Coordinates of C-alpha atoms in Angstrom, one line a residue:
M1 CA -21.8 16.1 -25.2
S2 CA -21.4 14.3 -21.8
P3 CA -19.9 16.2 -18.9
P4 CA -16.2 15.2 -18.7
V5 CA -15.7 13.3 -15.5
A6 CA -12.5 13.9 -13.5
P7 CA -10.3 10.8 -13.3
P8 CA -9.0 9.6 -9.9
G9 CA -6.5 12.0 -8.5
W10 CA -7.5 14.9 -10.6
S11 CA -6.7 18.2 -8.8
R12 CA -9.6 20.5 -8.3
W13 CA -7.2 23.4 -8.7
L14 CA -7.1 22.7 -12.5
V15 CA -10.8 23.7 -12.8
P16 CA -10.4 27.5 -11.9
P17 CA -7.9 28.0 -14.8
A18 CA -10.4 26.4 -17.2
A19 CA -13.1 28.8 -16.0
L20 CA -10.7 31.7 -16.2
S21 CA -9.8 31.1 -19.8
V22 CA -13.5 31.6 -20.7
H23 CA -14.2 34.4 -18.3
L24 CA -11.1 36.4 -19.2
S25 CA -12.2 36.2 -22.8
I26 CA -15.9 37.2 -22.4
G27 CA -14.8 39.9 -19.9
Q28 CA -13.7 41.9 -23.0
A29 CA -17.3 43.3 -22.8
Y30 CA -16.0 45.7 -20.1
A31 CA -13.6 47.3 -22.6
W32 CA -16.4 48.3 -24.9
S33 CA -16.0 52.0 -24.0
V34 CA -12.6 52.0 -25.8
F35 CA -14.6 51.4 -29.1
K36 CA -17.2 54.0 -28.4
P37 CA -15.3 57.2 -29.6
P38 CA -14.0 55.7 -32.8
L39 CA -17.4 54.2 -33.7
E40 CA -19.1 57.5 -33.0
S41 CA -16.5 59.3 -35.2
A42 CA -16.5 56.7 -38.0
L43 CA -20.2 56.1 -38.2
G44 CA -21.7 59.3 -36.9
L45 CA -23.3 57.9 -33.8
S46 CA -24.4 59.5 -30.5
G47 CA -23.2 58.3 -27.1
T48 CA -26.5 56.6 -26.6
Q49 CA -26.3 54.8 -30.0
S50 CA -22.7 53.7 -29.5
A51 CA -23.7 52.0 -26.2
L52 CA -26.4 49.8 -27.9
P53 CA -24.2 46.8 -28.7
F54 CA -23.0 46.7 -25.1
Q55 CA -26.5 47.2 -23.7
L56 CA -27.9 44.4 -25.9
G57 CA -25.0 42.2 -25.0
I58 CA -25.8 42.5 -21.3
V59 CA -29.5 42.0 -22.0
M60 CA -28.8 38.8 -23.9
L61 CA -26.3 37.7 -21.2
G62 CA -29.1 37.7 -18.6
L63 CA -31.7 36.2 -20.9
S64 CA -29.5 33.4 -22.2
A65 CA -28.3 32.6 -18.6
A66 CA -31.9 32.5 -17.4
F67 CA -33.3 30.3 -20.2
G68 CA -30.1 28.3 -20.6
G69 CA -29.3 27.8 -16.9
T70 CA -31.2 24.5 -16.6
L71 CA -29.7 23.2 -19.9
V72 CA -26.2 24.1 -18.7
E73 CA -26.8 22.2 -15.5
R74 CA -27.9 19.1 -17.5
K75 CA -25.4 19.1 -20.3
G76 CA -22.4 20.2 -18.2
P77 CA -19.7 22.9 -18.4
R78 CA -17.9 21.6 -21.5
W79 CA -21.0 21.9 -23.6
A80 CA -21.7 25.4 -22.2
M81 CA -18.1 26.6 -22.9
T82 CA -18.3 25.3 -26.4
V83 CA -21.5 27.2 -27.1
A84 CA -20.0 30.3 -25.5
L85 CA -16.9 30.0 -27.7
L86 CA -18.9 29.7 -30.9
C87 CA -21.3 32.5 -30.1
F88 CA -18.8 35.0 -28.7
S89 CA -16.3 34.6 -31.5
S90 CA -19.0 34.6 -34.2
G91 CA -20.3 37.9 -32.7
F92 CA -16.9 39.5 -33.2
L93 CA -16.7 38.2 -36.8
L94 CA -20.2 39.6 -37.6
S95 CA -19.2 42.9 -36.0
A96 CA -16.0 43.0 -38.2
L97 CA -18.2 42.6 -41.3
G98 CA -20.6 45.3 -40.0
A99 CA -17.7 47.8 -39.4
F100 CA -16.1 47.1 -42.8
L101 CA -19.4 47.6 -44.6
E102 CA -20.3 50.5 -42.3
Q103 CA -23.6 48.8 -41.4
Y104 CA -24.0 49.5 -37.7
W105 CA -27.0 47.1 -37.3
L106 CA -24.6 44.2 -38.0
I107 CA -22.4 45.3 -35.1
V108 CA -25.4 45.4 -32.9
L109 CA -26.5 42.0 -34.1
G110 CA -23.1 40.5 -33.9
Y111 CA -21.6 41.9 -30.7
G112 CA -24.9 42.5 -28.9
F113 CA -27.2 39.6 -29.8
V114 CA -25.0 36.7 -30.9
G115 CA -22.0 37.6 -28.7
G116 CA -24.4 38.4 -25.8
I117 CA -25.7 34.8 -25.9
G118 CA -22.0 33.7 -25.7
L119 CA -21.6 36.0 -22.7
G120 CA -24.5 34.5 -20.8
I121 CA -23.8 30.8 -21.4
G122 CA -20.1 31.4 -20.9
Y123 CA -20.6 33.3 -17.7
I124 CA -22.7 30.6 -15.9
S125 CA -20.8 27.6 -17.5
P126 CA -18.4 27.0 -14.6
V127 CA -20.3 28.4 -11.6
S128 CA -22.2 25.2 -10.5
T129 CA -19.1 23.0 -11.2
L130 CA -16.9 25.3 -9.1
I131 CA -19.3 25.2 -6.2
K132 CA -19.3 21.4 -6.3
W133 CA -15.5 21.2 -6.4
F134 CA -15.2 23.8 -3.6
P135 CA -18.1 23.2 -1.1
D136 CA -15.8 24.4 1.7
R137 CA -15.0 27.8 0.1
P138 CA -17.8 28.7 -2.4
G139 CA -17.2 32.5 -2.3
M140 CA -13.5 32.1 -3.1
A141 CA -14.1 29.5 -5.8
T142 CA -16.7 31.5 -7.7
G143 CA -14.6 34.6 -7.1
I144 CA -11.6 33.1 -8.8
A145 CA -13.6 32.4 -12.0
I146 CA -15.7 35.5 -12.0
M147 CA -12.6 37.5 -11.3
G148 CA -11.6 36.7 -14.9
F149 CA -14.8 38.3 -16.3
G150 CA -13.9 41.5 -14.4
G151 CA -10.3 41.3 -15.4
G152 CA -10.9 40.7 -19.1
A153 CA -10.9 44.4 -19.8
L154 CA -7.5 44.7 -18.1
I155 CA -6.1 42.9 -21.1
A156 CA -8.6 43.9 -23.7
S157 CA -8.6 47.7 -23.0
P158 CA -4.9 48.5 -23.8
W159 CA -4.9 45.7 -26.4
S160 CA -7.9 47.2 -28.2
A161 CA -6.5 50.7 -27.9
R162 CA -3.1 49.6 -29.4
M163 CA -4.9 47.9 -32.3
L164 CA -7.0 50.9 -33.1
E165 CA -3.8 53.0 -33.1
S166 CA -2.1 50.5 -35.5
F167 CA -5.1 49.8 -37.7
G168 CA -6.6 53.3 -37.5
G169 CA -9.9 54.5 -36.0
D170 CA -11.8 54.4 -39.3
S171 CA -14.3 51.7 -40.2
T172 CA -11.7 49.5 -41.7
G173 CA -9.4 49.7 -38.7
I174 CA -12.3 48.9 -36.3
A175 CA -13.2 45.9 -38.5
L176 CA -9.6 44.6 -38.3
A177 CA -9.6 45.0 -34.5
F178 CA -12.9 43.1 -34.2
L179 CA -11.6 40.3 -36.5
V180 CA -8.4 39.8 -34.4
H181 CA -10.5 39.8 -31.2
G182 CA -12.8 37.1 -32.6
L183 CA -10.0 34.7 -33.7
S184 CA -7.8 35.2 -30.7
Y185 CA -10.6 34.6 -28.1
A186 CA -11.7 31.5 -30.0
V187 CA -8.2 29.9 -29.4
F188 CA -8.0 31.1 -25.8
M189 CA -11.5 29.8 -24.9
L190 CA -10.7 26.4 -26.4
L191 CA -8.2 25.9 -23.6
G192 CA -11.1 26.0 -21.1
V193 CA -13.2 23.6 -23.2
L194 CA -10.4 21.0 -23.2
L195 CA -9.4 21.4 -19.5
V196 CA -12.7 21.5 -17.6
R197 CA -13.9 18.5 -15.6
V198 CA -16.7 17.8 -13.2
P199 CA -16.3 15.9 -9.9
R200 CA -16.9 12.1 -10.1
H201 CA -19.7 12.2 -7.6
A202 CA -21.5 15.1 -9.4
A203 CA -21.2 13.4 -12.7
G204 CA -22.6 10.2 -11.3
A205 CA -19.8 8.0 -12.5
R206 CA -20.4 4.3 -11.6
G207 CA -18.7 3.1 -8.5
T208 CA -18.2 6.5 -7.0
A209 CA -19.6 7.7 -3.7
R210 CA -22.6 10.0 -3.7
E211 CA -22.5 13.2 -1.8
A212 CA -25.9 14.3 -0.6
P213 CA -26.4 18.0 -0.5
T214 CA -26.7 19.5 3.0
G215 CA -28.8 22.3 4.3
P216 CA -31.9 23.8 2.6
Q217 CA -32.4 22.7 -1.0
V218 CA -34.8 24.7 -3.3
S219 CA -35.5 24.1 -6.9
A220 CA -35.1 26.8 -9.5
N221 CA -38.8 27.1 -10.2
Q222 CA -39.6 27.2 -6.5
A223 CA -37.0 29.8 -5.9
L224 CA -38.9 32.2 -8.1
R225 CA -41.8 32.0 -5.7
T226 CA -39.8 33.2 -2.7
P227 CA -39.3 36.8 -1.6
Q228 CA -35.6 36.1 -1.1
F229 CA -35.1 35.6 -4.8
W230 CA -36.6 38.9 -5.7
L231 CA -34.9 40.8 -2.9
L232 CA -31.6 39.4 -4.2
W233 CA -32.7 40.3 -7.7
T234 CA -33.2 43.9 -6.5
V235 CA -29.8 43.9 -4.6
L236 CA -27.9 42.7 -7.7
C237 CA -29.8 45.0 -10.1
T238 CA -29.1 48.1 -8.1
N239 CA -25.4 47.3 -7.5
V240 CA -24.8 46.4 -11.1
T241 CA -26.6 49.5 -12.4
A242 CA -24.4 51.7 -10.2
G243 CA -21.2 50.0 -11.4
I244 CA -22.1 49.7 -15.0
G245 CA -23.1 53.4 -15.2
I246 CA -19.4 54.3 -14.7
L247 CA -17.8 51.3 -16.5
E248 CA -19.7 51.6 -19.8
K249 CA -18.8 55.3 -20.2
A250 CA -15.5 55.3 -18.3
A251 CA -13.2 56.6 -21.0
P252 CA -15.4 59.6 -22.2
M253 CA -16.5 60.2 -18.6
I254 CA -13.1 60.9 -17.1
T255 CA -12.3 63.0 -20.2
D256 CA -15.4 65.1 -19.6
F257 CA -14.8 65.6 -15.9
F258 CA -11.4 67.2 -16.4
A259 CA -11.9 68.7 -19.9
D260 CA -12.1 72.3 -18.5
T261 CA -9.1 71.9 -16.1
S262 CA -5.5 72.7 -16.7
T263 CA -4.7 69.0 -16.9
P264 CA -7.1 67.4 -19.3
V265 CA -7.1 63.6 -19.8
S266 CA -5.7 62.2 -23.0
V267 CA -7.2 59.4 -25.0
T268 CA -4.3 57.1 -23.9
A269 CA -4.8 58.0 -20.3
A270 CA -8.5 57.4 -20.5
A271 CA -7.8 53.9 -21.9
G272 CA -5.5 53.4 -18.9
F273 CA -8.3 54.5 -16.6
V274 CA -10.5 51.8 -18.1
A275 CA -7.8 49.3 -17.5
L276 CA -7.5 50.4 -13.8
L277 CA -11.2 50.0 -13.4
S278 CA -10.9 46.5 -14.8
A279 CA -8.2 45.7 -12.3
A280 CA -10.4 47.0 -9.4
N281 CA -13.3 45.0 -10.8
M282 CA -11.1 41.9 -10.9
A283 CA -9.6 42.4 -7.5
G284 CA -13.0 43.0 -6.0
R285 CA -14.3 39.7 -7.3
I286 CA -11.7 37.6 -5.6
G287 CA -11.0 39.8 -2.6
W288 CA -14.5 40.7 -1.5
S289 CA -16.0 37.3 -2.3
S290 CA -13.3 35.6 -0.3
T291 CA -14.0 38.0 2.6
S292 CA -17.7 37.1 2.4
D293 CA -16.7 33.5 3.4
L294 CA -15.5 35.1 6.7
I295 CA -18.0 37.8 7.5
G296 CA -21.1 36.5 5.7
R297 CA -23.0 37.5 2.5
K298 CA -25.4 40.0 4.0
N299 CA -22.6 41.9 5.7
I300 CA -20.5 42.1 2.6
Y301 CA -23.5 43.5 0.6
R302 CA -24.0 46.1 3.3
L303 CA -20.5 47.2 2.4
Y304 CA -21.1 47.2 -1.3
L305 CA -24.3 49.2 -1.2
G306 CA -23.7 51.5 1.7
V307 CA -20.1 52.6 1.0
G308 CA -20.9 52.5 -2.7
A309 CA -23.5 55.3 -2.2
L310 CA -20.9 57.3 -0.2
M311 CA -18.4 57.0 -3.1
Y312 CA -20.9 58.2 -5.6
T313 CA -21.7 61.1 -3.3
L314 CA -18.0 62.1 -3.1
I315 CA -17.6 62.0 -6.9
A316 CA -20.7 64.1 -7.4
L317 CA -19.6 66.7 -4.9
F318 CA -15.8 66.9 -5.3
G319 CA -14.9 64.6 -8.3
D320 CA -14.0 67.3 -10.8
S321 CA -11.7 69.1 -8.3
S322 CA -9.4 66.1 -7.7
K323 CA -8.3 63.4 -10.1
P324 CA -7.0 61.1 -7.3
L325 CA -10.4 61.4 -5.5
F326 CA -12.3 60.7 -8.7
I327 CA -10.1 57.7 -9.6
L328 CA -10.1 56.3 -6.0
C329 CA -13.9 56.5 -5.6
A330 CA -14.4 55.0 -9.1
L331 CA -12.1 52.1 -8.3
V332 CA -13.9 51.4 -5.0
I333 CA -17.3 51.4 -6.8
L334 CA -16.0 49.0 -9.4
S335 CA -14.4 46.7 -6.8
F336 CA -17.9 46.5 -5.1
Y337 CA -19.5 46.0 -8.5
G338 CA -17.2 43.0 -9.2
G339 CA -17.5 41.7 -5.7
G340 CA -21.3 41.7 -6.0
F341 CA -21.2 39.4 -9.0
A342 CA -18.7 37.0 -7.4
T343 CA -20.5 36.9 -4.1
V344 CA -24.0 36.3 -5.3
P345 CA -23.6 32.6 -6.3
A346 CA -22.5 31.8 -2.7
Y347 CA -25.4 33.9 -1.4
L348 CA -27.7 31.8 -3.5
K349 CA -26.1 28.7 -2.3
D350 CA -26.6 29.8 1.3
L351 CA -30.3 30.5 0.8
F352 CA -31.3 27.9 -1.8
G353 CA -28.7 25.1 -1.5
T354 CA -26.7 23.4 -4.3
Y355 CA -29.7 21.5 -5.7
Q356 CA -30.1 23.7 -8.8
V357 CA -27.9 26.6 -7.9
G358 CA -26.7 27.1 -11.5
A359 CA -30.2 27.4 -12.8
V360 CA -31.2 29.7 -10.0
H361 CA -28.1 31.8 -10.7
G362 CA -29.0 32.0 -14.4
R363 CA -32.5 33.3 -13.6
L364 CA -31.1 35.9 -11.2
L365 CA -28.9 37.3 -13.9
T366 CA -32.0 38.8 -15.5
A367 CA -31.2 41.5 -13.0
W368 CA -28.0 42.1 -14.9
S369 CA -30.0 42.4 -18.1
T370 CA -32.1 45.1 -16.6
A371 CA -29.1 46.9 -15.2
G372 CA -27.3 46.6 -18.5
V373 CA -30.1 48.7 -20.0
L374 CA -30.6 51.0 -17.0
G375 CA -27.0 51.9 -16.2
P376 CA -25.9 53.1 -19.7
L377 CA -29.3 54.6 -20.4
I378 CA -29.3 56.7 -17.3
V379 CA -25.8 58.0 -17.8
N380 CA -25.7 58.3 -21.6
W381 CA -29.3 59.7 -22.1
I382 CA -28.9 62.3 -19.3
A383 CA -25.4 63.3 -20.6
D384 CA -26.8 63.7 -24.1
R385 CA -29.7 65.9 -22.9
Q386 CA -27.4 68.0 -20.7
E387 CA -25.0 68.5 -23.6
E388 CA -27.9 69.6 -25.8
A389 CA -28.8 72.1 -23.1
G390 CA -25.3 73.6 -23.4
R391 CA -23.8 72.1 -20.3
H392 CA -20.3 70.4 -20.3
G393 CA -17.7 68.8 -18.1
A394 CA -18.8 67.2 -14.8
S395 CA -22.2 68.9 -14.9
L396 CA -23.2 66.3 -17.6
Y397 CA -23.3 63.6 -14.9
G398 CA -24.7 65.3 -11.7
L399 CA -28.3 64.1 -12.1
S400 CA -27.4 60.6 -13.2
F401 CA -25.1 60.2 -10.1
A402 CA -27.9 61.3 -7.8
I403 CA -30.1 58.6 -9.4
M404 CA -27.3 56.0 -8.8
I405 CA -27.1 57.0 -5.1
G406 CA -30.9 56.5 -4.7
L407 CA -30.7 53.1 -6.4
L408 CA -27.9 51.9 -4.0
V409 CA -30.1 53.0 -1.0
V410 CA -32.9 50.9 -2.4
G411 CA -30.6 47.9 -2.8
F412 CA -29.3 48.4 0.8
V413 CA -32.8 48.2 2.2
A414 CA -33.6 45.1 0.1
N415 CA -30.5 43.3 1.4
E416 CA -31.6 44.1 5.0
L417 CA -35.0 42.3 4.3
V418 CA -33.4 39.0 3.3
R419 CA -34.2 36.2 5.6
P420 CA -33.7 32.3 5.4
V421 CA -36.1 30.6 3.0
D422 CA -39.2 29.2 4.5
P423 CA -39.1 25.4 4.8
R424 CA -42.2 25.0 2.7
H425 CA -40.2 25.9 -0.3
H426 CA -37.6 23.2 0.3
V427 CA -37.4 20.2 -2.0
P428 CA -38.6 17.0 -0.3
A429 CA -35.7 14.6 0.3
P430 CA -37.2 11.8 -1.7
K431 CA -37.7 14.1 -4.7
E432 CA -34.2 15.4 -4.4
A433 CA -32.7 11.9 -4.3
A434 CA -34.7 10.9 -7.4
H435 CA -33.4 14.0 -9.2
V436 CA -29.8 13.2 -8.3
E437 CA -30.3 9.6 -9.4
R438 CA -31.8 10.8 -12.7
Q439 CA -28.8 13.1 -13.3
Q440 CA -26.4 10.2 -12.6
S441 CA -28.2 7.9 -15.0
D442 CA -28.1 10.6 -17.8
S443 CA -24.4 11.2 -17.4
A444 CA -23.2 7.6 -16.8

């Protein structure tokens, strides 16, 4: 499948909606916590067990992005979006079968493994293309698309909750909800497949002008040999771990925090909280990433990590005494979580150039895989152990929040150590030119 080349006069503003159609769909992953309570009830699972499909999905996101990044760069966004559509929708269909048969391993395989591959390929599918379309505003461009991934739960959370109310919270009702998700997202993602285009110069169309990349250019393989890559890996991993620790367990967490108060949180209100977090996640992706175009990537990550640690501290100390404080701090943390994802492609572009930025981004997303295990594991495992010890309410999360604060401090220090890439890692101009010529020949 050749990359679809934009015809003369094609508006670059048609590309972000194509990316959004994919990212809004795969962003459903952030609404997984809505399915946790019914799955635990219907299949007799613990909190740690019910998190497994989500954890595996995030692991596969990072791995498929890392191993498929170069392939996505070569075959183009339409191929990548098609693969994402097939895997993500098939994952839901397998999960529907697993729920209907009450075979939890099929849900893990479908949603976590197969769907996770769709998450990874779909996530990176538009990033390189958007940076090429918007070289003047890379933070804003990637923020628009990646905003969709954060905002997916804003749609999926109330939608899923309503379906579970209509179909029932037993295994059959969960299966029907998964089935509707799989079919609906297939149709919506198809819009992106049909609409996406690459710039004529990037596709190497004959007779078009070539735009030589400016600034430092580093290959994906060489980037792995730089300290900057691993410092950014640490920054992303810690920021994601802190955010995902709240997001994955959002619905039961807010219920636990106020279970012993005079105003407990209902199931419907908890689902609304998940939707609010999704809105903050989405707003942070476009708002903070656009701000990074003005104040710089390092400064914006200082905000994410430093203020994020302060927000966790406030929740740990005072969260169970004030719902507004708990919600506000959680919303800020999730806005930083989303902003971190949307800003990192532009940070990579600043450090490594546009030469193979999509492939470098894919490799960096292994940090997300690690965080996808660490965040839910820290929060769920500690909460399960605390519950076994007879604790309840906010005390289930005190230790895990302290760990999150420590991780954010580590990420803050790593960000401070980031420096420009040493010129010895740059791709020589003749080699870069040959690579561009080869890409043009392949796609012409």
